[in-house]
């Protein structure tokens, strides 16, 4: 089982960034607008209503400019030199909805698009682009009460430094007295503790869910999962111990001492995407006395036999994109249900191993937590 | 007077990034280490104990690679192609201590160094490099209690959106009951609300000052000063009204409603660097009922005649780098003192219009506030 998860993770990581909705040539509608993730005052990259992306890079003396987004096997999108000395190009087909990482190859070197903002993925700050999604309303910034996202530096004797975490507190937390349950939510390989708020809009998803009365407010904590020492294809070499110590012995006590939490196993959840799911599975099984809600987002599955004491588990949530391996998630949840676990599966339609899958997964998971 | 400040700002902005300690050729000591602002696992850029910076850019097929840091008039540092296909180069002389923005010109296009982290300046996310400073202890991350930095999204009816601010709360704030005074601290032209925490390490400066008992703890608030619609040389076209409305009518009421502040003129300070100083001067003079402590960091001066009601002003703090125009700051403070203002000048030794000047200025200013 463990090997299977590792292989799943490896496969999905290698396909990272190359998820095209369709490759056929269609008529491109010329309604391109700047991507919502552009740097201030930057027109390019642009996206159109079909999901095509168009790039423009200024490098008049370059010989070759290529954007990593595009059809996987064919090395992305090759830009052509325009008459003004810039390089321009449009993806061969529409992209999947949501967030994509990318970079730009210029004369053999890997750089970022100066028009786009940067997001931490693949162990580097990458360019980001947003393909408008039909369901983007749930993570849109609206005129509603907003929770705060706090950067905390917590002492970590085991790593001999202060480590960073981000803590989402629900609207009104700061002047209230109520205590809240906590979700510890992990990023994937190549990412860090900035991913869930920056790429994932976890704070806006929560603000909107809370405003609509769809969830009981809770706190979210993101920290770095120490995953990035592991190179492609060597995930089986990853050892959980260092991160488990940071999370269980250092971060959770800090959060419980500095925030108004309900500091109990019954009010604590752990979730993670991709390699963060692998971490979640390992730590929830190692430490059943710490968490009672478990969620793996494109990050493997639990089998009924994995869990020693069923009475300690309130929910198992498994999800992935429809372009990943939904049958694995669906079958695992069926088996868990047969064994009388409270298990839920969610398949994100027409998305792959990317953040749109995980934004939607959080949106589906949040109402199921801390009931 | 106003024209003079505008000219000062223009001059200093144009010289931005080109402040060399000395240009003479000396023997370069080969003790280069990765800059502390590099992306994870990145070796380059490197800095040595003398303040030289060394760059390495991978772009095997490029014709020309140049780093913007270096001697102003000569267009920075030209990299040379090394035998492994990379481009390498070392600054012609040592750099000033502290933080510098830079970018990389590759075949005529402006990109960032893939080895360095990015910082918002010049209306773009720029590469950043840190030249170790003899006095870096005061902004070093230490094993001391750390305040939190909260990202808040506050409603702004005047601009019809939710705007972002960062709020530093002192260690222990989150579980305490005490109320605190507030410093509203502005970035410069080309920057945004991320500058003071990212480039300035304002949170670490405060953590260390508080731990050493050198200051009474207070809250710091950073928001975007709406300065960046103004291009080089057109700063006189800047209108303060839109930002003044956001700050006075929207942000301050939000902060006072959501944080435990002492919501009084006597416990509120405003400070700003460069164009943020110009904003500070204008707003403190327009709204003497809101702030009682004023500080301009490389951002102009006050004359005694600028101020209508002397009794409302508790402190005027003026600073700049020794490579700027210290005589203007010193003379202004002399005139203010003669007119019986509590005025203090600070000149940062051997620094220019850059963040090391402003880190030091905050360190000097903080103990004078809210006495």
XYZ file of C-alpha atoms in Angstrom:
742
model
C 0.000 0.000 0.000
C 2.741 2.403 0.961
C 4.613 1.720 -2.266
C 1.414 2.328 -4.228
C 1.015 5.786 -2.669
C 4.609 6.626 -3.401
C 4.167 5.630 -7.036
C 0.981 7.661 -7.257
C 2.772 10.682 -5.870
C 5.689 10.244 -8.230
C 3.452 9.922 -11.261
C 1.407 12.951 -10.374
C 4.413 15.083 -9.527
C 6.044 14.333 -12.847
C 2.882 15.382 -14.704
C 2.728 18.627 -12.663
C 1.917 21.657 -14.785
C 1.059 19.850 -17.986
C -2.675 19.391 -17.661
C -4.351 20.572 -20.831
C -8.111 20.498 -21.102
C -7.935 19.522 -24.724
C -5.332 19.657 -27.438
C -7.455 20.062 -30.530
C -7.233 23.264 -32.547
C -10.299 25.450 -32.200
C -10.967 29.032 -33.204
C -9.363 31.267 -30.629
C -11.702 33.977 -29.365
C -9.848 37.298 -29.153
C -11.156 38.372 -25.756
C -7.820 38.124 -23.928
C -7.458 39.958 -20.612
C -4.514 40.248 -18.204
C -4.261 37.273 -15.826
C -5.525 38.180 -12.352
C -2.104 37.191 -10.966
C -0.117 39.732 -12.983
C 2.214 42.183 -11.340
C 0.749 45.704 -11.045
C 0.306 47.507 -14.374
C 1.366 44.448 -16.410
C -0.727 43.515 -19.435
C 0.849 40.077 -20.087
C 0.384 37.164 -19.599
C -3.228 37.229 -20.806
C -5.997 34.647 -20.721
C -9.158 34.358 -22.782
C -12.631 33.067 -22.054
C -11.763 29.648 -23.506
C -8.776 29.160 -21.231
C -6.010 29.916 -23.718
C -3.004 31.762 -22.308
C -0.966 34.278 -24.297
C 2.530 35.341 -23.306
C 4.723 38.296 -24.224
C 8.362 38.482 -23.185
C 10.690 41.393 -23.953
C 14.168 40.118 -24.864
C 15.051 41.651 -28.238
C 18.435 39.965 -28.623
C 17.383 36.469 -27.511
C 17.543 33.522 -29.893
C 14.870 31.388 -28.267
C 12.076 31.961 -25.740
C 9.800 29.191 -24.504
C 7.129 29.070 -21.793
C 6.883 25.850 -19.770
C 3.071 25.763 -19.941
C 1.648 23.842 -22.829
C 1.606 20.301 -24.071
C 3.789 18.193 -21.822
C 5.701 16.045 -24.239
C 6.342 18.920 -26.564
C 8.076 21.210 -24.097
C 5.527 23.918 -23.564
C 4.808 26.929 -25.758
C 7.452 28.288 -28.115
C 7.209 32.049 -28.499
C 7.857 33.765 -31.834
C 9.664 37.032 -32.327
C 7.233 39.848 -33.040
C 8.008 42.913 -35.146
C 8.600 45.081 -32.051
C 11.397 42.802 -30.806
C 9.235 41.094 -28.185
C 8.467 37.365 -28.125
C 4.845 36.275 -28.211
C 2.900 33.045 -28.214
C -0.410 31.441 -27.301
C -0.899 27.980 -25.822
C -1.818 25.364 -28.393
C -5.020 24.540 -26.540
C -7.128 25.777 -23.626
C -5.670 25.242 -20.168
C -7.483 23.680 -17.235
C -9.286 26.163 -15.011
C -7.443 27.572 -12.030
C -3.863 28.207 -11.000
C -0.771 27.035 -12.904
C 2.914 27.417 -12.144
C 5.251 28.156 -15.050
C 8.615 29.535 -16.026
C 10.285 30.910 -19.131
C 13.323 29.420 -20.891
C 15.425 32.146 -22.471
C 18.465 31.076 -24.436
C 18.734 27.949 -22.312
C 18.266 29.577 -18.894
C 15.192 29.257 -16.654
C 13.670 32.592 -15.553
C 10.333 33.965 -14.444
C 7.921 35.994 -16.514
C 8.439 39.640 -15.451
C 4.721 40.211 -15.997
C 3.498 37.629 -13.487
C 3.644 37.348 -9.722
C 5.677 34.568 -8.165
C 4.540 31.538 -6.182
C 6.699 29.008 -4.409
C 6.601 25.618 -6.168
C 9.193 23.128 -7.487
C 11.634 24.458 -4.833
C 11.725 27.847 -6.568
C 9.637 30.973 -6.835
C 7.782 30.274 -10.085
C 5.574 32.477 -12.222
C 1.847 31.992 -11.694
C -1.116 32.353 -14.028
C -4.832 32.053 -13.294
C -7.284 30.622 -15.810
C -10.710 31.980 -14.765
C -12.846 29.113 -13.492
C -16.615 28.703 -13.833
C -16.764 28.195 -10.056
C -14.273 30.894 -8.996
C -16.910 32.632 -6.861
C -16.044 30.527 -3.798
C -12.459 31.886 -3.609
C -13.148 35.416 -4.868
C -12.255 38.399 -2.685
C -15.613 39.875 -1.688
C -16.901 42.672 0.464
C -17.456 40.395 3.465
C -15.783 40.254 6.884
C -12.253 38.913 6.421
C -10.242 36.778 8.767
C -6.629 37.695 9.443
C -3.616 35.657 8.317
C -0.927 35.834 10.961
C 2.717 35.089 10.336
C 4.115 33.529 13.501
C 7.706 32.580 14.282
C 7.591 29.670 16.710
C 10.559 28.298 18.655
C 11.826 24.960 17.359
C 14.474 23.477 19.680
C 14.688 20.341 17.516
C 15.871 22.352 14.494
C 17.565 25.058 16.562
C 15.765 27.987 14.974
C 12.517 29.944 14.879
C 10.241 28.444 12.230
C 7.483 30.205 10.328
C 3.819 29.325 10.242
C 0.761 31.127 8.887
C -2.383 31.090 10.976
C -5.807 31.970 9.604
C -8.124 33.283 12.301
C -11.818 33.694 11.401
C -13.473 37.142 11.126
C -14.051 38.617 14.580
C -11.524 36.303 16.251
C -9.301 39.201 17.236
C -11.811 40.948 19.510
C -13.750 37.846 20.630
C -13.473 35.304 23.425
C -14.600 32.105 21.695
C -12.302 29.108 21.323
C -11.905 27.404 17.956
C -10.944 24.006 16.523
C -7.830 23.877 14.346
C -7.009 22.391 10.931
C -3.303 21.772 10.273
C -3.066 22.013 6.487
C 0.046 20.996 4.556
C 1.412 21.984 1.136
C 2.978 19.597 -1.393
C 6.482 18.757 -2.515
C 8.396 21.759 -3.866
C 6.083 24.189 -2.080
C 6.218 25.744 1.362
C 4.021 27.321 4.038
C 3.021 30.199 1.730
C 1.199 27.938 -0.756
C -2.227 27.507 0.837
C -2.864 31.219 1.346
C -1.136 32.532 -1.826
C -1.999 29.925 -4.443
C -4.851 28.265 -2.572
C -6.729 31.364 -1.306
C -7.569 29.288 1.773
C -8.339 32.493 3.701
C -10.841 33.721 1.094
C -12.454 30.271 0.860
C -12.966 30.369 4.633
C -14.217 33.990 4.674
C -16.830 33.166 2.038
C -17.938 29.886 3.655
C -18.276 31.577 7.041
C -20.213 34.541 5.601
C -22.649 32.150 3.924
C -23.108 30.240 7.168
C -21.933 27.009 5.531
C -19.314 26.132 8.156
C -18.553 26.515 11.817
C -15.499 28.859 11.919
C -12.150 27.266 12.667
C -8.470 28.170 12.641
C -6.108 26.984 9.865
C -2.363 26.562 10.397
C 0.206 26.130 7.594
C 3.861 25.406 8.145
C 6.715 24.079 6.046
C 6.597 20.266 5.818
C 10.370 19.911 5.324
C 9.655 17.988 2.138
C 12.021 19.707 -0.246
C 15.268 17.987 0.572
C 13.786 15.152 -1.436
C 14.453 15.267 -5.158
C 12.209 13.925 -7.929
C 11.947 10.151 -7.759
C 13.426 9.838 -4.271
C 10.306 10.423 -2.220
C 10.688 6.986 -0.652
C 13.830 8.320 1.037
C 11.780 10.905 2.944
C 11.815 10.423 6.703
C 8.832 11.802 8.624
C 10.484 12.065 12.054
C 11.938 15.588 11.810
C 8.690 17.147 10.617
C 6.565 15.104 13.007
C 8.604 16.445 15.917
C 8.244 20.034 14.699
C 4.505 19.670 14.195
C 3.522 17.648 17.245
C 6.022 18.779 19.867
C 6.665 22.378 18.828
C 4.022 23.932 16.575
C 0.843 22.534 18.127
C 1.884 23.527 21.672
C 2.764 27.018 20.373
C -0.592 27.394 18.626
C -2.483 26.156 21.677
C -0.579 28.604 23.908
C -0.923 31.645 21.635
C -4.373 31.232 20.097
C -7.798 30.538 21.549
C -7.993 26.909 20.408
C -9.993 23.965 21.663
C -6.844 22.043 22.456
C -8.236 18.527 22.136
C -7.907 15.603 19.747
C -11.646 15.858 19.057
C -11.199 19.400 17.730
C -8.047 18.966 15.685
C -7.792 18.025 11.977
C -4.860 17.333 9.689
C -4.942 17.572 5.914
C -2.362 17.819 3.177
C -2.054 17.908 -0.574
C 0.173 15.549 -2.590
C 3.287 14.875 -0.487
C 1.546 16.759 2.352
C -1.075 14.020 2.136
C 1.600 11.399 2.601
C 2.745 13.351 5.675
C -0.816 13.596 6.917
C -1.399 9.866 6.563
C 1.825 8.943 8.346
C 1.416 11.409 11.209
C -2.291 10.779 11.828
C -1.560 7.030 12.027
C 1.520 7.556 14.224
C -0.327 9.977 16.522
C -3.994 8.933 16.772
C -4.227 10.818 20.074
C -3.598 14.171 18.334
C -6.032 14.404 15.380
C -9.547 13.098 14.793
C -10.234 14.384 11.255
C -7.954 13.209 8.420
C -7.876 14.473 4.822
C -5.634 13.513 1.902
C -5.939 15.778 -1.170
C -4.331 14.095 -4.189
C -2.168 12.495 -1.569
C -3.009 8.825 -1.326
C -5.620 6.811 0.567
C -6.209 5.010 3.872
C -7.214 1.351 4.064
C -9.443 0.234 6.968
C -6.584 -1.927 8.242
C -4.301 1.120 8.533
C -6.288 2.360 11.515
C -5.891 0.696 14.876
C -8.630 2.405 16.883
C -11.647 3.280 14.759
C -13.332 5.135 17.624
C -10.692 7.872 17.484
C -11.392 8.822 13.831
C -14.286 11.181 13.159
C -13.779 11.667 9.407
C -11.611 10.466 6.559
C -11.796 12.714 3.490
C -10.051 11.637 0.271
C -10.000 13.697 -2.898
C -8.234 14.213 -6.210
C -8.764 15.696 -9.656
C -10.661 13.794 -12.332
C -7.454 13.809 -14.410
C -5.585 11.964 -11.641
C -6.746 8.509 -10.454
C -10.254 9.031 -9.120
C -11.016 5.304 -9.061
C -8.360 4.810 -6.344
C -9.970 7.463 -4.142
C -13.509 6.209 -4.774
C -12.635 2.576 -4.051
C -10.737 3.475 -0.909
C -13.713 5.420 0.433
C -16.063 2.537 -0.409
C -13.855 0.170 1.559
C -13.687 2.584 4.485
C -17.464 2.981 4.505
C -17.945 -0.770 4.426
C -15.741 -0.926 7.490
C -18.022 1.673 9.127
C -15.748 4.684 8.899
C -17.227 8.111 8.266
C -15.468 8.486 4.915
C -16.108 10.943 2.088
C -14.631 11.140 -1.399
C -14.514 14.157 -3.665
C -13.412 14.239 -7.306
C -12.707 17.673 -8.789
C -14.102 17.777 -12.314
C -11.660 18.382 -15.197
C -8.652 19.248 -13.068
C -5.368 17.490 -12.422
C -2.636 17.578 -9.803
C -2.977 21.328 -9.377
C -4.313 23.932 -6.989
C -7.818 24.148 -8.451
C -8.316 20.556 -7.244
C -7.121 21.515 -3.785
C -9.066 24.783 -3.514
C -12.204 22.814 -4.328
C -11.201 20.039 -1.946
C -10.862 22.515 0.933
C -14.238 23.989 0.026
C -15.794 20.500 0.200
C -13.885 19.443 3.309
C -14.485 22.511 5.500
C -18.244 21.935 6.076
C -17.527 18.354 7.186
C -15.059 19.329 9.908
C -15.782 19.758 13.620
C -19.488 18.881 13.399
C 9.965 74.168 0.444
C 7.658 71.684 -1.200
C 9.548 71.979 -4.488
C 12.800 71.366 -2.629
C 11.467 68.118 -1.155
C 10.234 67.012 -4.530
C 13.645 67.632 -6.060
C 15.329 65.786 -3.221
C 13.052 62.816 -3.760
C 13.634 62.863 -7.494
C 17.407 62.978 -7.098
C 17.482 60.182 -4.580
C 15.090 57.994 -6.525
C 17.184 58.319 -9.655
C 20.318 57.259 -7.767
C 18.437 54.294 -6.237
C 20.478 51.119 -6.250
C 23.780 52.590 -7.298
C 25.413 53.340 -3.986
C 28.913 51.960 -4.010
C 31.056 52.242 -0.916
C 34.130 52.814 -3.001
C 35.128 52.287 -6.575
C 38.834 51.677 -6.262
C 40.227 48.268 -7.127
C 41.372 46.337 -4.076
C 42.357 42.722 -3.647
C 39.215 40.657 -3.500
C 39.159 38.219 -0.584
C 37.863 34.832 -1.720
C 35.540 34.194 1.209
C 32.288 34.432 -0.760
C 29.138 32.937 0.779
C 25.555 32.691 -0.492
C 23.575 35.875 0.179
C 21.172 35.412 3.099
C 18.299 36.341 0.746
C 18.873 33.500 -1.708
C 16.127 31.074 -2.617
C 16.411 27.694 -0.852
C 19.383 25.586 -1.965
C 20.771 28.367 -4.224
C 24.484 29.118 -4.046
C 24.461 32.361 -6.076
C 24.444 35.341 -5.718
C 27.308 35.358 -3.226
C 28.796 38.097 -1.067
C 32.200 38.356 0.577
C 33.418 39.928 3.788
C 34.419 43.116 1.964
C 30.957 43.660 0.484
C 31.655 42.481 -3.055
C 28.808 40.624 -4.736
C 29.323 37.793 -7.215
C 26.646 36.633 -9.621
C 26.134 33.483 -11.664
C 23.383 33.186 -14.241
C 22.668 30.089 -16.343
C 21.754 31.061 -19.911
C 24.126 29.162 -22.204
C 22.825 30.592 -25.482
C 22.605 34.241 -24.384
C 24.746 36.926 -26.032
C 24.851 39.347 -23.115
C 24.063 39.193 -19.387
C 24.337 42.212 -17.102
C 23.356 42.744 -13.458
C 21.931 46.169 -12.561
C 24.014 46.443 -9.378
C 27.329 48.141 -9.829
C 28.640 51.550 -10.750
C 25.727 53.780 -11.696
C 26.993 55.538 -14.778
C 28.449 52.387 -16.207
C 25.312 50.266 -16.227
C 26.006 47.764 -13.479
C 28.082 44.617 -13.676
C 28.690 42.875 -16.991
C 28.898 39.105 -16.597
C 31.340 37.030 -18.650
C 30.660 33.623 -20.104
C 32.343 30.891 -18.079
C 33.590 27.609 -19.492
C 30.486 25.733 -18.215
C 28.126 27.955 -20.217
C 27.070 30.036 -17.243
C 27.624 33.790 -16.928
C 29.613 35.081 -13.990
C 30.795 38.395 -12.640
C 31.790 40.263 -9.510
C 30.961 43.882 -8.689
C 33.793 46.280 -9.486
C 33.900 47.453 -5.880
C 32.366 46.657 -2.480
C 28.688 47.465 -2.047
C 27.199 49.438 0.813
C 26.066 47.295 3.745
C 22.487 46.093 3.808
C 19.742 45.363 1.313
C 19.873 46.148 -2.429
C 17.311 45.628 -5.162
C 18.576 44.464 -8.551
C 17.627 42.794 -11.789
C 19.364 41.004 -14.637
C 19.420 42.136 -18.281
C 19.538 39.142 -20.612
C 19.738 39.850 -24.325
C 17.970 43.152 -23.800
C 15.176 41.911 -21.502
C 14.836 42.624 -17.776
C 14.468 39.514 -15.582
C 15.139 38.447 -12.021
C 18.027 36.370 -10.771
C 16.631 32.831 -10.314
C 18.968 32.432 -7.333
C 17.583 35.317 -5.287
C 14.288 35.965 -3.528
C 12.090 38.773 -4.790
C 11.133 42.057 -3.147
C 8.658 44.625 -4.373
C 10.410 47.832 -5.518
C 10.376 49.999 -8.662
C 6.777 48.808 -9.284
C 7.996 45.268 -9.880
C 9.129 42.254 -7.900
C 12.909 42.724 -8.011
C 15.737 40.443 -6.961
C 17.202 41.212 -3.546
C 20.703 40.780 -2.132
C 21.972 41.371 1.395
C 25.479 42.666 2.083
C 26.233 41.643 5.688
C 26.393 44.746 7.879
C 28.625 45.353 10.893
C 25.482 46.242 12.859
C 23.143 43.510 11.550
C 22.565 42.178 15.060
C 19.616 44.525 15.636
C 17.562 42.980 12.802
C 18.780 39.379 13.131
C 16.275 36.585 13.773
C 17.041 35.424 17.318
C 15.703 32.943 19.802
C 13.528 35.561 21.542
C 9.745 35.948 21.796
C 8.431 37.032 18.391
C 5.508 39.276 17.605
C 3.056 38.216 14.934
C 2.598 39.942 11.575
C -1.059 39.879 10.608
C -2.323 40.337 7.091
C -5.663 42.128 7.322
C -8.098 42.938 4.515
C -9.965 46.089 5.531
C -13.068 47.470 3.817
C -12.393 50.573 1.737
C -15.640 52.120 0.469
C -13.713 55.004 -1.122
C -11.860 52.626 -3.456
C -14.650 50.051 -3.577
C -12.534 47.087 -2.519
C -10.918 45.338 0.426
C -7.402 46.697 0.888
C -4.473 44.897 2.477
C -2.469 45.992 5.495
C 0.144 44.245 7.621
C -0.048 44.680 11.375
C 2.813 43.871 13.724
C 1.610 42.980 17.202
C 4.231 42.694 19.965
C 5.116 39.334 21.603
C 2.345 38.272 23.973
C -0.239 40.589 22.411
C -2.402 37.683 21.300
C -3.160 36.337 24.776
C -2.931 39.645 26.699
C -5.323 42.446 27.613
C -3.089 45.508 27.362
C -3.768 48.309 24.882
C -0.979 49.626 22.681
C -0.055 52.789 20.788
C 0.266 52.510 16.990
C 2.857 53.583 14.417
C 1.570 53.909 10.836
C 4.691 53.269 8.763
C 4.828 53.893 5.011
C 7.010 52.489 2.227
C 8.524 54.511 -0.636
C 7.734 55.027 -4.304
C 7.760 51.788 -6.311
C 7.260 49.693 -3.177
C 4.138 48.486 -1.391
C 2.875 47.333 1.999
C 5.193 44.305 1.986
C 8.396 46.400 2.079
C 8.793 47.187 5.772
C 8.464 43.589 6.968
C 10.220 41.856 4.030
C 13.071 44.227 3.179
C 13.012 46.235 6.406
C 12.706 43.409 8.961
C 10.591 45.817 11.029
C 9.156 42.882 12.994
C 12.584 41.542 13.962
C 13.810 45.041 14.867
C 10.833 45.367 17.209
C 11.204 41.844 18.683
C 14.854 42.547 19.523
C 14.232 46.035 20.941
C 11.391 44.723 23.110
C 13.436 41.758 24.364
C 16.261 44.102 25.348
C 13.841 46.376 27.181
C 14.815 49.330 25.012
C 11.286 50.306 23.992
C 7.725 50.257 25.210
C 5.946 47.783 22.902
C 3.694 49.231 20.213
C 1.794 48.105 17.133
C 3.038 48.863 13.596
C 0.706 49.112 10.595
C 1.836 49.104 6.924
C -0.459 49.664 3.994
C -0.024 50.595 0.343
C 0.455 54.358 -0.054
C -1.022 54.441 -3.570
C 2.179 56.080 -4.768
C 2.905 53.969 -7.820
C 0.627 55.559 -10.369
C 3.270 58.282 -10.404
C 6.107 57.760 -12.845
C 9.708 58.979 -12.448
C 9.871 62.782 -12.574
C 6.161 63.306 -12.087
C 6.004 63.111 -8.314
C 4.667 66.671 -8.198
C 1.541 65.331 -9.887
C 0.828 63.073 -6.910
C -2.402 63.923 -5.085
C -2.599 62.919 -1.448
C -6.394 62.896 -1.111
C -7.156 59.306 -2.121
C -4.559 57.816 0.222
C -5.413 60.221 3.040
C -9.028 59.065 2.885
C -8.010 55.391 2.960
C -5.634 55.928 5.870
C -7.651 58.306 8.047
C -11.247 57.321 7.338
C -10.885 53.605 6.641
C -7.691 51.978 7.928
C -7.334 53.712 11.298
C -10.971 53.038 12.290
C -10.509 49.383 11.248
C -7.328 49.027 13.287
C -8.907 50.687 16.318
C -11.937 48.372 16.054
C -9.985 45.139 15.519
C -6.875 45.588 17.674
C -6.341 46.639 21.277
C -5.053 50.133 20.483
C -4.924 53.305 22.536
C -7.094 55.118 20.015
C -5.900 58.641 20.694
C -3.842 61.295 18.914
C -1.367 61.180 21.791
C -0.658 57.495 21.115
C -0.472 57.525 17.330
C 2.616 58.073 15.169
C 3.123 58.337 11.424
C 6.403 57.734 9.616
C 7.427 57.079 6.047
C 10.488 56.552 3.915
C 11.211 58.536 0.749
C 7.859 59.245 -0.942
C 6.201 57.782 2.171
C 7.890 60.650 4.026
C 6.272 63.126 1.677
C 2.936 61.448 2.451
C 3.669 61.528 6.163
C 4.484 65.232 6.094
C 1.373 66.136 4.126
C -1.024 64.010 6.165
C 0.380 64.934 9.594
C 0.070 68.627 8.681
C -3.426 68.157 7.207
C -4.605 66.078 10.189
C -2.880 67.366 13.345
C -5.712 65.856 15.405
C -4.745 62.310 14.347
C -0.982 61.920 14.968
C 1.377 63.363 17.565
C 4.696 61.742 16.510
C 6.049 62.492 13.005
C 9.024 60.863 11.273
C 10.440 61.380 7.782
C 13.095 58.838 6.720
C 14.962 60.089 3.646
C 11.713 61.821 2.954
C 12.151 65.561 3.404
C 11.968 67.896 6.383
C 9.545 70.068 8.366
C 10.112 73.792 8.955
C 8.816 75.319 12.203
C 6.410 77.430 10.153
C 4.817 74.304 8.652
C 3.187 73.484 11.976
C 0.197 75.473 13.177
C -0.221 74.124 16.708
C 3.083 73.234 18.333
C 1.367 71.776 21.409
C -0.024 68.889 19.356
C 3.408 67.620 18.227
C 5.315 65.370 20.612
C 8.251 64.480 18.364
C 9.676 65.239 14.948
C 12.252 62.698 13.790
C 14.203 63.339 10.568
C 16.760 60.969 9.133
C 18.673 60.008 6.005
C 21.810 58.226 4.881
C 25.189 59.946 4.963
C 25.337 59.513 1.166
C 22.118 61.517 0.772
C 21.902 65.147 2.008
C 22.500 64.973 5.735
C 23.055 68.732 6.045
C 19.403 69.334 5.080
C 18.186 67.023 7.844
C 20.608 68.429 10.428
C 19.763 72.049 9.660
C 16.038 71.365 9.710
C 16.289 69.751 13.137
C 18.396 72.669 14.433
C 15.723 75.113 13.278
C 12.969 72.990 14.856
C 14.857 72.827 18.143
C 15.389 76.577 18.136
C 11.634 76.892 17.767
C 11.250 74.621 20.822
C 10.110 71.467 19.050
C 11.193 68.079 20.370
C 13.171 67.278 17.213
C 15.767 64.574 16.601
C 18.003 63.953 13.611
C 19.702 60.709 12.681
C 22.253 60.169 9.921
C 22.970 56.577 8.913
C 26.702 56.190 8.339
C 27.891 55.162 4.861
C 24.476 54.313 3.442
C 22.366 55.940 0.759
C 18.709 55.974 -0.252
C 18.287 52.320 0.647
C 16.782 50.042 3.258
C 19.801 49.897 5.552
C 19.226 53.606 6.220
C 15.588 52.943 7.042
C 16.161 49.831 9.175
C 18.575 51.902 11.258
C 16.184 54.830 11.313
C 13.393 52.652 12.723
C 15.812 51.313 15.324
C 16.656 54.892 16.380
C 13.074 56.123 16.195
C 11.316 53.346 18.129
C 12.767 54.199 21.586
C 11.660 57.835 21.153
C 8.017 56.992 20.504
C 5.162 57.002 23.014
C 7.278 58.053 25.997
